[in-house]
Each structure stands twice: as structure tokens, then as C-alpha cells.
């Protein structure tokens, strides 16, 4: 058997829409207030896509930034994997829409759906395509327009979600840089705690599904909350064991940005101090698969990640799904 190659991230990019939705704006829409949102969740504002923007247009903008950062042209991309729960349409895939926007004509394209864990899952897939030598340049895009499936009449979810996209270019790299280990988990028995019930084969779109608001996401927030911190801490422990490393060797934790209290609990359970945790939840809210991708790109822009830094990405979300990706940049 030929030796496996080491895959690494050689470029990152992000894009957020211009329109800002503040907690004060939400106070005029549902029965909530800034103090509750900041103290219980940690979000101050989120971005909302303009009517002409789509998940693929956000994703293509992030992808262009990542390609420029990597110094790689669109024509060099062999594969585009898009992680999203808010595709442009059921099909063709959002990855195909992004391919067209970029002119990445050589690339194979597909989407994956692992909710908020999508970017971490997609990195794991991309790594394997590169490791086996099947593809050399893989573009991973995590893009979401959650504003399109958020029920602005439901205060449990209306305050949480926003729109954003992040992207990463992966290629073979020389050790010790590169992806060191990945871990993916799931528990389908908890699916109904966080779901979009309408529009699929179970509840095909009809006047009744629209009238029942089944095309908006439904969440039993407290149940998700209880599960999330433990799932992320356990995922981190598993990925560190796989890499034969300890939490002390991690320079920066990049967690899914859903709730400050969940992040603090996950960091505590992972024995990591909060000064080693990257946060941008207050600016963008929960953007599902995009949170970890945007946070990785933004942490690099801000200089929080230096050459040789060890980063630990961790996420959890609908499915339930969870996972971690340990890498040295
Ligand atoms: O991306 C992965 C998926 N999602 C998540 O990670 C979200 C996970 N869950 C959470 O972040 C939290 O559960 C929420 C932020 C959604 C809710 O916080 P909580 O501390 O779990 O609150 P709760 O649902 O237990 O509700 C506590 C109280 C309730 O009032 P009563 O019954 O105690 O009088 C709610 O009605 O807070 C009330 N409440 C609100 N009040 C003001 C719920 N939402 C709001 C709101 N504004 N937006």
C-alpha cells in the first residue's frame, strides 16, 4: 500500500453579509430583551443576507478569499465540498452552484449535511481524499443563510441564528503541519430535538406544511444545551487520544459558536482556560456549519493563529452530530 499523504489547510477565507440585526432590533420583533440574550446566550448582533444573496453567493465570496489566501486559482481545485443545512435549493448541490460562480471547472462537487458539525465533518472527508492521493486541492466551504429558515415569531430561535460563510483550501503539506487527527460522532435518536420538519419526503411541501410553519427550524433548546458541552468535551478528548497529544499542547480552541455558556462549560470540561478559546459569537450569532470556518479564518486574520500553532476545532449540532479536528497550521 502506498504511504498516506499529510493534508493541511493552506488558505482560509470568510464572508458575512453587510446587514446587521441587533438585539435592539429583535426587541421590536419578539418578546425578548438585550439583557436576556447577552446573559443567557452571549450574542449581541448577527448578520442577515440581502434578498439577492444566497448560500452559494456567500460561500463563493468566502471561497474566493480562501483561494487568494492560499495563492491557488479556481482552475486548480479538484473537489468542492460544501457543508450546509440551508442549500440554495434541494438540488443541484450548493457546491455545484459555487463551482459555477468560481469557474472551478475541473472540480468534482457535492454537499454534506451534518448541521453545525458540517465544517468539521467536511475537513475530515477532505483530509482523506488528499491522504489517499485521489485529489490534490480540495476546497471546503461552510455556508449558511439561516435567516431563511428562522421563525421570527419564535423567540426560542429568532434570537440565535445568523448568516455567514467560511472556507478552507486543503492540499498535501509537510509534517509536522497539517491535520493531526479527526473525530466524528452522531446519535440519530435525538434528531427531533433540532430539526427542519417540512419540505422533505416525510412532510412534502404543501399549503398545510406552510400553514403549520414546518419550513422553519424547531429546537428544544434546553435539551440541546444539556447535551452539547459534554459532547464537545468528549469529542476533544477522543481526538487528542487519537493524535497521542494532550490539551496542554493546544494553542487555540475554535468551538462551534452557539452559546457562551455551552462554550465555557465545554472548555471547563476539557481543562482549557477561556483565554485559549476563540469567540466571535457576539458579532455573528450561531451560523451553524459556518461558525467554525468563519472563526478559523477570523482568528488567522487577527493573528491569533501563528505558524506552527495547534488548533482544535470542535462542534455539535442537529442529528445529533458532533466532531473535532486537530491541526497544526
Ligand atoms: O447550534 C446547535 C444548536 N443550538 C444550540 O446550541 C442552542 C442550545 N440551547 C441554548 O443555547 C439555550 O437552551 C437557549 C439560549 C436556546 C435558551 O436558554 P435556556 O437557558 O436553556 O432557557 P430556557 O429555554 O430554559 O428558558 C428559560 C426562560 C423561559 O421562561 P420561564 O419559563 O422560565 O418563565 C423561557 O420562556 O427564558 C425564557 N426565554 C426567553 N426570554 C427572553 C426563552 N427565550 C427567550 C428569549 N428572551 N429570547
mmCIF file of C-alpha atoms and ligand atoms in Angstrom:
data_model
loop_
_atom_site.group_PDB
_atom_site.id
_atom_site.type_symbol
_atom_site.label_atom_id
_atom_site.label_comp_id
_atom_site.label_asym_id
_atom_site.label_seq_id
_atom_site.Cartn_x
_atom_site.Cartn_y
_atom_site.Cartn_z
ATOM 1 C CA UNK A 1 0.000 0.000 0.000
ATOM 2 C CA UNK A 2 1.301 3.476 -0.852
ATOM 3 C CA UNK A 3 2.056 5.802 2.040
ATOM 4 C CA UNK A 4 -0.672 8.268 3.073
ATOM 5 C CA UNK A 5 -0.033 11.972 2.435
ATOM 6 C CA UNK A 6 -0.475 14.625 5.138
ATOM 7 C CA UNK A 7 -3.318 17.048 4.382
ATOM 8 C CA UNK A 8 -3.243 20.602 5.679
ATOM 9 C CA UNK A 9 -5.107 23.878 5.445
ATOM 10 C CA UNK A 10 -3.171 26.238 3.153
ATOM 11 C CA UNK A 11 -5.698 29.073 2.954
ATOM 12 C CA UNK A 12 -8.811 30.341 4.742
ATOM 13 C CA UNK A 13 -11.467 32.919 3.950
ATOM 14 C CA UNK A 14 -14.715 34.287 5.303
ATOM 15 C CA UNK A 15 -17.653 36.405 4.249
ATOM 16 C CA UNK A 16 -20.503 37.916 6.251
ATOM 17 C CA UNK A 17 -23.396 39.912 4.787
ATOM 18 C CA UNK A 18 -23.452 43.667 5.412
ATOM 19 C CA UNK A 19 -26.834 43.880 7.168
ATOM 20 C CA UNK A 20 -26.613 43.771 10.978
ATOM 21 C CA UNK A 21 -29.544 42.597 13.134
ATOM 22 C CA UNK A 22 -29.021 43.783 16.716
ATOM 23 C CA UNK A 23 -30.677 42.660 19.941
ATOM 24 C CA UNK A 24 -32.465 46.037 19.967
ATOM 25 C CA UNK A 25 -33.913 45.204 16.518
ATOM 26 C CA UNK A 26 -35.132 41.840 17.863
ATOM 27 C CA UNK A 27 -36.798 43.513 20.851
ATOM 28 C CA UNK A 28 -39.174 45.090 18.334
ATOM 29 C CA UNK A 29 -39.955 41.702 16.731
ATOM 30 C CA UNK A 30 -40.426 39.239 19.642
ATOM 31 C CA UNK A 31 -40.847 39.317 23.418
ATOM 32 C CA UNK A 32 -37.144 39.404 24.355
ATOM 33 C CA UNK A 33 -34.510 41.832 25.561
ATOM 34 C CA UNK A 34 -30.812 42.568 25.197
ATOM 35 C CA UNK A 35 -30.012 41.689 28.817
ATOM 36 C CA UNK A 36 -31.577 38.194 28.491
ATOM 37 C CA UNK A 37 -29.862 37.468 25.182
ATOM 38 C CA UNK A 38 -26.421 38.660 26.305
ATOM 39 C CA UNK A 39 -26.504 36.918 29.696
ATOM 40 C CA UNK A 40 -28.129 33.628 28.563
ATOM 41 C CA UNK A 41 -26.501 33.274 25.151
ATOM 42 C CA UNK A 42 -23.766 35.894 24.608
ATOM 43 C CA UNK A 43 -24.936 37.241 21.240
ATOM 44 C CA UNK A 44 -25.105 40.994 20.563
ATOM 45 C CA UNK A 45 -25.741 41.031 16.834
ATOM 46 C CA UNK A 46 -25.890 38.781 13.793
ATOM 47 C CA UNK A 47 -25.662 39.302 10.004
ATOM 48 C CA UNK A 48 -28.567 38.825 7.600
ATOM 49 C CA UNK A 49 -28.183 38.068 3.892
ATOM 50 C CA UNK A 50 -29.648 40.577 1.428
ATOM 51 C CA UNK A 51 -32.611 39.274 -0.623
ATOM 52 C CA UNK A 52 -30.410 38.752 -3.694
ATOM 53 C CA UNK A 53 -27.771 36.843 -1.695
ATOM 54 C CA UNK A 54 -27.878 33.042 -1.447
ATOM 55 C CA UNK A 55 -25.945 30.388 0.430
ATOM 56 C CA UNK A 56 -23.817 29.811 -2.675
ATOM 57 C CA UNK A 57 -23.098 33.504 -3.178
ATOM 58 C CA UNK A 58 -21.953 33.812 0.447
ATOM 59 C CA UNK A 59 -19.941 30.619 0.033
ATOM 60 C CA UNK A 60 -18.357 31.761 -3.235
ATOM 61 C CA UNK A 61 -17.236 35.018 -1.588
ATOM 62 C CA UNK A 62 -15.599 33.103 1.275
ATOM 63 C CA UNK A 63 -14.074 30.652 -1.226
ATOM 64 C CA UNK A 64 -12.529 33.481 -3.295
ATOM 65 C CA UNK A 65 -10.900 34.839 -0.129
ATOM 66 C CA UNK A 66 -9.581 31.380 0.816
ATOM 67 C CA UNK A 67 -8.187 30.738 -2.682
ATOM 68 C CA UNK A 68 -6.486 34.156 -2.682
ATOM 69 C CA UNK A 69 -5.043 33.446 0.772
ATOM 70 C CA UNK A 70 -3.699 30.101 -0.461
ATOM 71 C CA UNK A 71 -2.425 31.537 -3.758
ATOM 72 C CA UNK A 72 -4.416 28.870 -5.589
ATOM 73 C CA UNK A 73 -6.516 29.537 -8.700
ATOM 74 C CA UNK A 74 -10.070 28.226 -9.120
ATOM 75 C CA UNK A 75 -8.920 26.092 -12.056
ATOM 76 C CA UNK A 76 -6.602 24.143 -9.718
ATOM 77 C CA UNK A 77 -9.439 22.958 -7.447
ATOM 78 C CA UNK A 78 -10.100 19.205 -7.773
ATOM 79 C CA UNK A 79 -13.048 18.932 -5.382
ATOM 80 C CA UNK A 80 -15.515 21.282 -3.702
ATOM 81 C CA UNK A 81 -17.294 20.041 -0.574
ATOM 82 C CA UNK A 82 -19.966 22.365 0.784
ATOM 83 C CA UNK A 83 -21.324 21.902 4.292
ATOM 84 C CA UNK A 84 -24.760 23.454 4.704
ATOM 85 C CA UNK A 85 -28.256 22.922 6.059
ATOM 86 C CA UNK A 86 -29.570 25.845 4.025
ATOM 87 C CA UNK A 87 -28.738 24.878 0.418
ATOM 88 C CA UNK A 88 -29.679 27.183 -2.459
ATOM 89 C CA UNK A 89 -32.279 24.529 -3.376
ATOM 90 C CA UNK A 90 -32.695 20.773 -2.713
ATOM 91 C CA UNK A 91 -30.622 20.123 -5.831
ATOM 92 C CA UNK A 92 -28.356 20.752 -7.704
ATOM 93 C CA UNK A 93 -25.926 20.863 -4.813
ATOM 94 C CA UNK A 94 -24.766 24.193 -3.440
ATOM 95 C CA UNK A 95 -21.216 23.026 -4.229
ATOM 96 C CA UNK A 96 -22.208 22.933 -7.936
ATOM 97 C CA UNK A 97 -23.587 26.480 -7.660
ATOM 98 C CA UNK A 98 -20.310 27.585 -6.055
ATOM 99 C CA UNK A 99 -18.299 25.818 -8.765
ATOM 100 C CA UNK A 100 -20.152 27.809 -11.426
ATOM 101 C CA UNK A 101 -19.648 31.103 -9.563
ATOM 102 C CA UNK A 102 -15.909 30.443 -9.188
ATOM 103 C CA UNK A 103 -15.337 28.938 -12.644
ATOM 104 C CA UNK A 104 -13.706 25.957 -10.948
ATOM 105 C CA UNK A 105 -14.496 23.794 -13.957
ATOM 106 C CA UNK A 106 -12.206 20.850 -13.079
ATOM 107 C CA UNK A 107 -13.735 20.311 -9.644
ATOM 108 C CA UNK A 108 -15.992 17.458 -8.604
ATOM 109 C CA UNK A 109 -18.734 18.804 -6.299
ATOM 110 C CA UNK A 110 -21.006 17.619 -3.541
ATOM 111 C CA UNK A 111 -22.694 18.856 -0.364
ATOM 112 C CA UNK A 112 -22.650 17.284 3.063
ATOM 113 C CA UNK A 113 -25.245 17.811 5.758
ATOM 114 C CA UNK A 114 -24.081 17.431 9.343
ATOM 115 C CA UNK A 115 -25.780 20.610 10.642
ATOM 116 C CA UNK A 116 -23.472 22.687 12.851
ATOM 117 C CA UNK A 117 -20.792 19.974 12.692
ATOM 118 C CA UNK A 118 -20.679 20.234 8.885
ATOM 119 C CA UNK A 119 -17.350 22.036 8.552
ATOM 120 C CA UNK A 120 -15.580 19.620 10.909
ATOM 121 C CA UNK A 121 -17.064 16.618 9.074
ATOM 122 C CA UNK A 122 -16.093 18.130 5.696
ATOM 123 C CA UNK A 123 -12.494 18.699 6.807
ATOM 124 C CA UNK A 124 -12.320 15.036 7.756
ATOM 125 C CA UNK A 125 -13.546 13.993 4.299
ATOM 126 C CA UNK A 126 -11.212 16.413 2.503
ATOM 127 C CA UNK A 127 -8.287 15.109 4.518
ATOM 128 C CA UNK A 128 -8.966 11.541 3.406
ATOM 129 C CA UNK A 129 -9.230 12.444 -0.303
ATOM 130 C CA UNK A 130 -5.845 14.162 -0.053
ATOM 131 C CA UNK A 131 -4.240 11.497 2.131
ATOM 132 C CA UNK A 132 -5.045 8.763 -0.374
ATOM 133 C CA UNK A 133 -3.769 10.871 -3.282
ATOM 134 C CA UNK A 134 -7.149 10.891 -5.010
ATOM 135 C CA UNK A 135 -7.285 14.718 -5.058
ATOM 136 C CA UNK A 136 -4.569 17.342 -4.529
ATOM 137 C CA UNK A 137 -6.581 20.537 -3.954
ATOM 138 C CA UNK A 138 -9.857 20.399 -2.034
ATOM 139 C CA UNK A 139 -11.985 23.464 -1.300
ATOM 140 C CA UNK A 140 -14.208 23.114 1.757
ATOM 141 C CA UNK A 141 -16.954 25.717 2.076
ATOM 142 C CA UNK A 142 -19.305 26.056 5.049
ATOM 143 C CA UNK A 143 -22.092 28.462 4.177
ATOM 144 C CA UNK A 144 -25.467 29.196 5.711
ATOM 145 C CA UNK A 145 -28.423 31.531 5.277
ATOM 146 C CA UNK A 146 -30.218 30.521 8.461
ATOM 147 C CA UNK A 147 -32.285 33.717 8.318
ATOM 148 C CA UNK A 148 -34.311 31.974 5.585
ATOM 149 C CA UNK A 149 -35.427 29.159 7.935
ATOM 150 C CA UNK A 150 -35.669 31.106 11.207
ATOM 151 C CA UNK A 151 -39.153 31.730 12.562
ATOM 152 C CA UNK A 152 -39.112 35.382 13.628
ATOM 153 C CA UNK A 153 -42.231 34.692 15.741
ATOM 154 C CA UNK A 154 -40.451 32.037 17.855
ATOM 155 C CA UNK A 155 -38.326 33.752 20.494
ATOM 156 C CA UNK A 156 -36.555 30.492 21.331
ATOM 157 C CA UNK A 157 -34.796 30.500 17.969
ATOM 158 C CA UNK A 158 -35.284 34.001 16.483
ATOM 159 C CA UNK A 159 -32.501 35.465 18.611
ATOM 160 C CA UNK A 160 -29.870 32.843 17.902
ATOM 161 C CA UNK A 161 -29.175 32.491 14.215
ATOM 162 C CA UNK A 162 -27.389 34.460 11.505
ATOM 163 C CA UNK A 163 -25.902 34.155 8.018
ATOM 164 C CA UNK A 164 -22.213 33.686 7.129
ATOM 165 C CA UNK A 165 -19.719 31.620 5.159
ATOM 166 C CA UNK A 166 -16.197 30.365 5.762
ATOM 167 C CA UNK A 167 -13.886 28.384 3.514
ATOM 168 C CA UNK A 168 -10.614 26.478 3.623
ATOM 169 C CA UNK A 169 -8.275 25.226 0.901
ATOM 170 C CA UNK A 170 -6.576 21.918 1.662
ATOM 171 C CA UNK A 171 -3.519 20.438 -0.048
ATOM 172 C CA UNK A 172 -0.752 17.991 0.833
ATOM 173 C CA UNK A 173 1.665 19.596 3.321
ATOM 174 C CA UNK A 174 4.874 18.570 5.055
ATOM 175 C CA UNK A 175 4.611 17.232 8.623
ATOM 176 C CA UNK A 176 4.601 18.412 11.372
ATOM 177 C CA UNK A 177 1.981 20.833 9.945
ATOM 178 C CA UNK A 178 -1.388 19.582 8.753
ATOM 179 C CA UNK A 179 -4.415 17.800 10.140
ATOM 180 C CA UNK A 180 -3.242 15.629 13.023
ATOM 181 C CA UNK A 181 -6.474 13.759 13.775
ATOM 182 C CA UNK A 182 -10.222 13.999 13.310
ATOM 183 C CA UNK A 183 -13.182 12.516 15.138
ATOM 184 C CA UNK A 184 -16.850 12.354 14.118
ATOM 185 C CA UNK A 185 -19.839 11.187 16.173
ATOM 186 C CA UNK A 186 -23.618 11.059 15.797
ATOM 187 C CA UNK A 187 -26.788 9.988 17.612
ATOM 188 C CA UNK A 188 -29.797 9.851 15.294
ATOM 189 C CA UNK A 189 -32.166 9.018 18.159
ATOM 190 C CA UNK A 190 -32.044 12.695 19.215
ATOM 191 C CA UNK A 191 -32.938 14.073 15.798
ATOM 192 C CA UNK A 192 -36.300 15.552 16.753
ATOM 193 C CA UNK A 193 -34.707 17.901 19.279
ATOM 194 C CA UNK A 194 -33.373 20.085 16.470
ATOM 195 C CA UNK A 195 -34.878 19.766 13.017
ATOM 196 C CA UNK A 196 -36.455 21.352 9.967
ATOM 197 C CA UNK A 197 -39.542 19.153 9.580
ATOM 198 C CA UNK A 198 -41.022 20.441 6.316
ATOM 199 C CA UNK A 199 -40.104 20.068 2.668
ATOM 200 C CA UNK A 200 -38.639 16.543 2.582
ATOM 201 C CA UNK A 201 -40.192 13.148 1.861
ATOM 202 C CA UNK A 202 -41.724 12.919 5.351
ATOM 203 C CA UNK A 203 -43.631 16.194 5.125
ATOM 204 C CA UNK A 204 -43.610 17.207 1.456
ATOM 205 C CA UNK A 205 -44.290 20.882 0.881
ATOM 206 C CA UNK A 206 -47.990 21.662 0.887
ATOM 207 C CA UNK A 207 -50.256 24.500 1.971
ATOM 208 C CA UNK A 208 -50.674 22.593 5.256
ATOM 209 C CA UNK A 209 -46.905 22.419 5.940
ATOM 210 C CA UNK A 210 -46.586 26.130 5.219
ATOM 211 C CA UNK A 211 -49.581 26.986 7.420
ATOM 212 C CA UNK A 212 -48.093 24.860 10.243
ATOM 213 C CA UNK A 213 -44.749 26.685 9.896
ATOM 214 C CA UNK A 214 -42.934 23.385 9.278
ATOM 215 C CA UNK A 215 -40.420 25.082 6.978
ATOM 216 C CA UNK A 216 -38.860 26.845 9.950
ATOM 217 C CA UNK A 217 -36.368 25.129 12.243
ATOM 218 C CA UNK A 218 -37.693 23.700 15.518
ATOM 219 C CA UNK A 219 -35.489 23.343 18.562
ATOM 220 C CA UNK A 220 -35.876 22.069 22.114
ATOM 221 C CA UNK A 221 -33.108 24.425 23.211
ATOM 222 C CA UNK A 222 -32.720 23.232 26.750
ATOM 223 C CA UNK A 223 -32.348 19.570 25.716
ATOM 224 C CA UNK A 224 -29.724 20.523 23.144
ATOM 225 C CA UNK A 225 -27.957 22.673 25.709
ATOM 226 C CA UNK A 226 -27.642 19.812 28.223
ATOM 227 C CA UNK A 227 -26.064 17.532 25.652
ATOM 228 C CA UNK A 228 -23.777 19.985 23.864
ATOM 229 C CA UNK A 229 -20.986 20.735 26.340
ATOM 230 C CA UNK A 230 -20.391 17.093 27.270
ATOM 231 C CA UNK A 231 -20.447 16.013 23.607
ATOM 232 C CA UNK A 232 -17.824 18.609 22.665
ATOM 233 C CA UNK A 233 -15.575 17.801 25.635
ATOM 234 C CA UNK A 234 -15.757 14.067 24.936
ATOM 235 C CA UNK A 235 -15.076 14.672 21.233
ATOM 236 C CA UNK A 236 -11.982 16.716 22.122
ATOM 237 C CA UNK A 237 -10.707 14.021 24.418
ATOM 238 C CA UNK A 238 -11.149 11.368 21.693
ATOM 239 C CA UNK A 239 -9.336 13.370 19.005
ATOM 240 C CA UNK A 240 -6.437 14.163 21.358
ATOM 241 C CA UNK A 241 -6.120 10.478 22.235
ATOM 242 C CA UNK A 242 -6.016 9.600 18.520
ATOM 243 C CA UNK A 243 -3.203 12.110 17.981
ATOM 244 C CA UNK A 244 -1.427 10.988 21.189
ATOM 245 C CA UNK A 245 -1.453 14.589 22.402
ATOM 246 C CA UNK A 246 -2.740 16.409 25.484
ATOM 247 C CA UNK A 247 -4.921 19.501 25.888
ATOM 248 C CA UNK A 248 -1.854 21.456 27.119
ATOM 249 C CA UNK A 249 -0.437 21.242 23.605
ATOM 250 C CA UNK A 250 -3.461 23.066 22.145
ATOM 251 C CA UNK A 251 -2.830 26.767 21.453
ATOM 252 C CA UNK A 252 -6.375 27.695 20.426
ATOM 253 C CA UNK A 253 -9.768 26.021 20.741
ATOM 254 C CA UNK A 254 -12.196 27.034 17.996
ATOM 255 C CA UNK A 255 -15.601 25.847 19.199
ATOM 256 C CA UNK A 256 -18.982 25.975 17.498
ATOM 257 C CA UNK A 257 -20.400 29.375 18.394
ATOM 258 C CA UNK A 258 -23.896 28.564 19.683
ATOM 259 C CA UNK A 259 -23.981 29.772 23.268
ATOM 260 C CA UNK A 260 -21.312 31.321 25.515
ATOM 261 C CA UNK A 261 -22.371 29.174 28.464
ATOM 262 C CA UNK A 262 -22.011 25.982 26.383
ATOM 263 C CA UNK A 263 -18.548 27.079 25.222
ATOM 264 C CA UNK A 264 -17.467 27.906 28.786
ATOM 265 C CA UNK A 265 -18.730 24.535 30.052
ATOM 266 C CA UNK A 266 -17.020 22.650 27.210
ATOM 267 C CA UNK A 267 -13.728 24.476 27.874
ATOM 268 C CA UNK A 268 -14.007 23.717 31.595
ATOM 269 C CA UNK A 269 -14.715 20.021 30.936
ATOM 270 C CA UNK A 270 -11.744 19.956 28.533
ATOM 271 C CA UNK A 271 -9.483 21.575 31.201
ATOM 272 C CA UNK A 272 -8.777 24.570 28.977
ATOM 273 C CA UNK A 273 -8.779 28.197 30.131
ATOM 274 C CA UNK A 274 -11.007 30.661 28.255
ATOM 275 C CA UNK A 275 -8.037 32.738 27.085
ATOM 276 C CA UNK A 276 -7.252 29.836 24.754
ATOM 277 C CA UNK A 277 -10.763 29.856 23.279
ATOM 278 C CA UNK A 278 -11.692 31.858 20.184
ATOM 279 C CA UNK A 279 -15.036 33.677 20.371
ATOM 280 C CA UNK A 280 -16.950 35.673 17.769
ATOM 281 C CA UNK A 281 -20.434 34.604 18.835
ATOM 282 C CA UNK A 282 -21.260 38.138 19.998
ATOM 283 C CA UNK A 283 -20.819 39.513 16.462
ATOM 284 C CA UNK A 284 -22.361 36.816 14.262
ATOM 285 C CA UNK A 285 -24.551 34.565 16.430
ATOM 286 C CA UNK A 286 -24.986 30.914 15.548
ATOM 287 C CA UNK A 287 -24.324 30.382 11.829
ATOM 288 C CA UNK A 288 -24.428 26.562 12.046
ATOM 289 C CA UNK A 289 -21.738 24.909 9.872
ATOM 290 C CA UNK A 290 -20.183 28.294 9.138
ATOM 291 C CA UNK A 291 -19.250 29.185 12.733
ATOM 292 C CA UNK A 292 -16.059 27.145 12.994
ATOM 293 C CA UNK A 293 -14.990 28.027 9.423
ATOM 294 C CA UNK A 294 -15.507 31.759 9.980
ATOM 295 C CA UNK A 295 -13.828 31.610 13.388
ATOM 296 C CA UNK A 296 -10.783 29.829 11.934
ATOM 297 C CA UNK A 297 -10.460 32.433 9.161
ATOM 298 C CA UNK A 298 -11.009 35.357 11.526
ATOM 299 C CA UNK A 299 -8.565 34.021 14.127
ATOM 300 C CA UNK A 300 -5.905 33.869 11.396
ATOM 301 C CA UNK A 301 -6.731 37.407 10.203
ATOM 302 C CA UNK A 302 -6.438 38.665 13.795
ATOM 303 C CA UNK A 303 -3.091 36.922 14.297
ATOM 304 C CA UNK A 304 -4.444 34.590 17.000
ATOM 305 C CA UNK A 305 -3.033 31.673 14.997
ATOM 306 C CA UNK A 306 0.666 31.748 14.168
ATOM 307 C CA UNK A 307 2.700 29.445 12.013
ATOM 308 C CA UNK A 308 3.008 26.197 13.964
ATOM 309 C CA UNK A 309 0.003 26.873 16.215
ATOM 310 C CA UNK A 310 -2.033 23.825 17.223
ATOM 311 C CA UNK A 311 -5.763 24.452 16.809
ATOM 312 C CA UNK A 312 -8.625 22.297 17.936
ATOM 313 C CA UNK A 313 -11.925 22.761 16.105
ATOM 314 C CA UNK A 314 -14.969 21.274 17.818
ATOM 315 C CA UNK A 315 -18.673 21.371 17.012
ATOM 316 C CA UNK A 316 -22.018 19.765 17.739
ATOM 317 C CA UNK A 317 -25.419 20.150 16.163
ATOM 318 C CA UNK A 318 -28.566 18.681 14.687
ATOM 319 C CA UNK A 319 -28.679 14.970 14.045
ATOM 320 C CA UNK A 320 -27.280 14.959 16.706
ATOM 321 C CA UNK A 321 -23.792 15.189 15.278
ATOM 322 C CA UNK A 322 -20.505 16.205 16.857
ATOM 323 C CA UNK A 323 -16.852 16.146 15.981
ATOM 324 C CA UNK A 324 -13.355 17.561 16.360
ATOM 325 C CA UNK A 325 -10.454 18.348 14.070
ATOM 326 C CA UNK A 326 -6.948 18.810 15.495
ATOM 327 C CA UNK A 327 -4.473 20.576 13.232
ATOM 328 C CA UNK A 328 -1.151 22.378 13.174
ATOM 329 C CA UNK A 329 -1.096 25.382 10.851
HETATM 330 O O1 LIG B 1 -26.129 25.024 17.059
HETATM 331 C C1 LIG B 1 -26.584 23.947 17.793
HETATM 332 C C2 LIG B 1 -27.973 24.086 18.150
HETATM 333 N N1 LIG B 1 -28.431 25.005 19.104
HETATM 334 C C3 LIG B 1 -27.890 25.325 20.294
HETATM 335 O O2 LIG B 1 -26.783 25.055 20.607
HETATM 336 C C4 LIG B 1 -28.741 26.009 21.286
HETATM 337 C C5 LIG B 1 -28.669 25.326 22.594
HETATM 338 N N2 LIG B 1 -29.553 25.902 23.572
HETATM 339 C C6 LIG B 1 -29.360 27.138 24.088
HETATM 340 O O3 LIG B 1 -28.445 27.850 23.744
HETATM 341 C C7 LIG B 1 -30.319 27.587 25.170
HETATM 342 O O4 LIG B 1 -31.095 26.494 25.582
HETATM 343 C C8 LIG B 1 -31.253 28.752 24.725
HETATM 344 C C9 LIG B 1 -30.434 30.010 24.535
HETATM 345 C C10 LIG B 1 -31.957 28.395 23.448
HETATM 346 C C11 LIG B 1 -32.274 29.007 25.822
HETATM 347 O O5 LIG B 1 -31.621 29.250 27.068
HETATM 348 P P1 LIG B 1 -32.050 28.441 28.366
HETATM 349 O O6 LIG B 1 -31.211 28.953 29.465
HETATM 350 O O7 LIG B 1 -31.966 26.983 28.056
HETATM 351 O O8 LIG B 1 -33.532 28.927 28.571
HETATM 352 P P2 LIG B 1 -34.873 28.066 28.642
HETATM 353 O O9 LIG B 1 -35.278 27.562 27.309
HETATM 354 O O10 LIG B 1 -34.769 27.071 29.757
HETATM 355 O O11 LIG B 1 -35.892 29.186 29.080
HETATM 356 C C12 LIG B 1 -35.716 29.903 30.311
HETATM 357 C C13 LIG B 1 -36.735 31.040 30.349
HETATM 358 C C14 LIG B 1 -38.139 30.599 29.968
HETATM 359 O O12 LIG B 1 -39.040 31.347 30.742
HETATM 360 P P3 LIG B 1 -39.711 30.712 32.062
HETATM 361 O O13 LIG B 1 -40.471 29.514 31.593
HETATM 362 O O14 LIG B 1 -38.582 30.378 32.975
HETATM 363 O O15 LIG B 1 -40.573 31.838 32.561
HETATM 364 C C15 LIG B 1 -38.262 30.988 28.530
HETATM 365 O O16 LIG B 1 -39.603 31.208 28.134
HETATM 366 O O17 LIG B 1 -36.362 32.044 29.372
HETATM 367 C C16 LIG B 1 -37.476 32.282 28.511
HETATM 368 N N3 LIG B 1 -36.982 32.640 27.173
HETATM 369 C C17 LIG B 1 -36.708 33.885 26.808
HETATM 370 N N4 LIG B 1 -36.787 35.069 27.437
HETATM 371 C C18 LIG B 1 -36.414 36.177 26.779
HETATM 372 C C19 LIG B 1 -36.714 31.798 26.152
HETATM 373 N N5 LIG B 1 -36.265 32.501 25.098
HETATM 374 C C20 LIG B 1 -36.262 33.798 25.472
HETATM 375 C C21 LIG B 1 -35.896 34.991 24.822
HETATM 376 N N6 LIG B 1 -35.994 36.153 25.508
HETATM 377 N N7 LIG B 1 -35.455 35.017 23.542
#
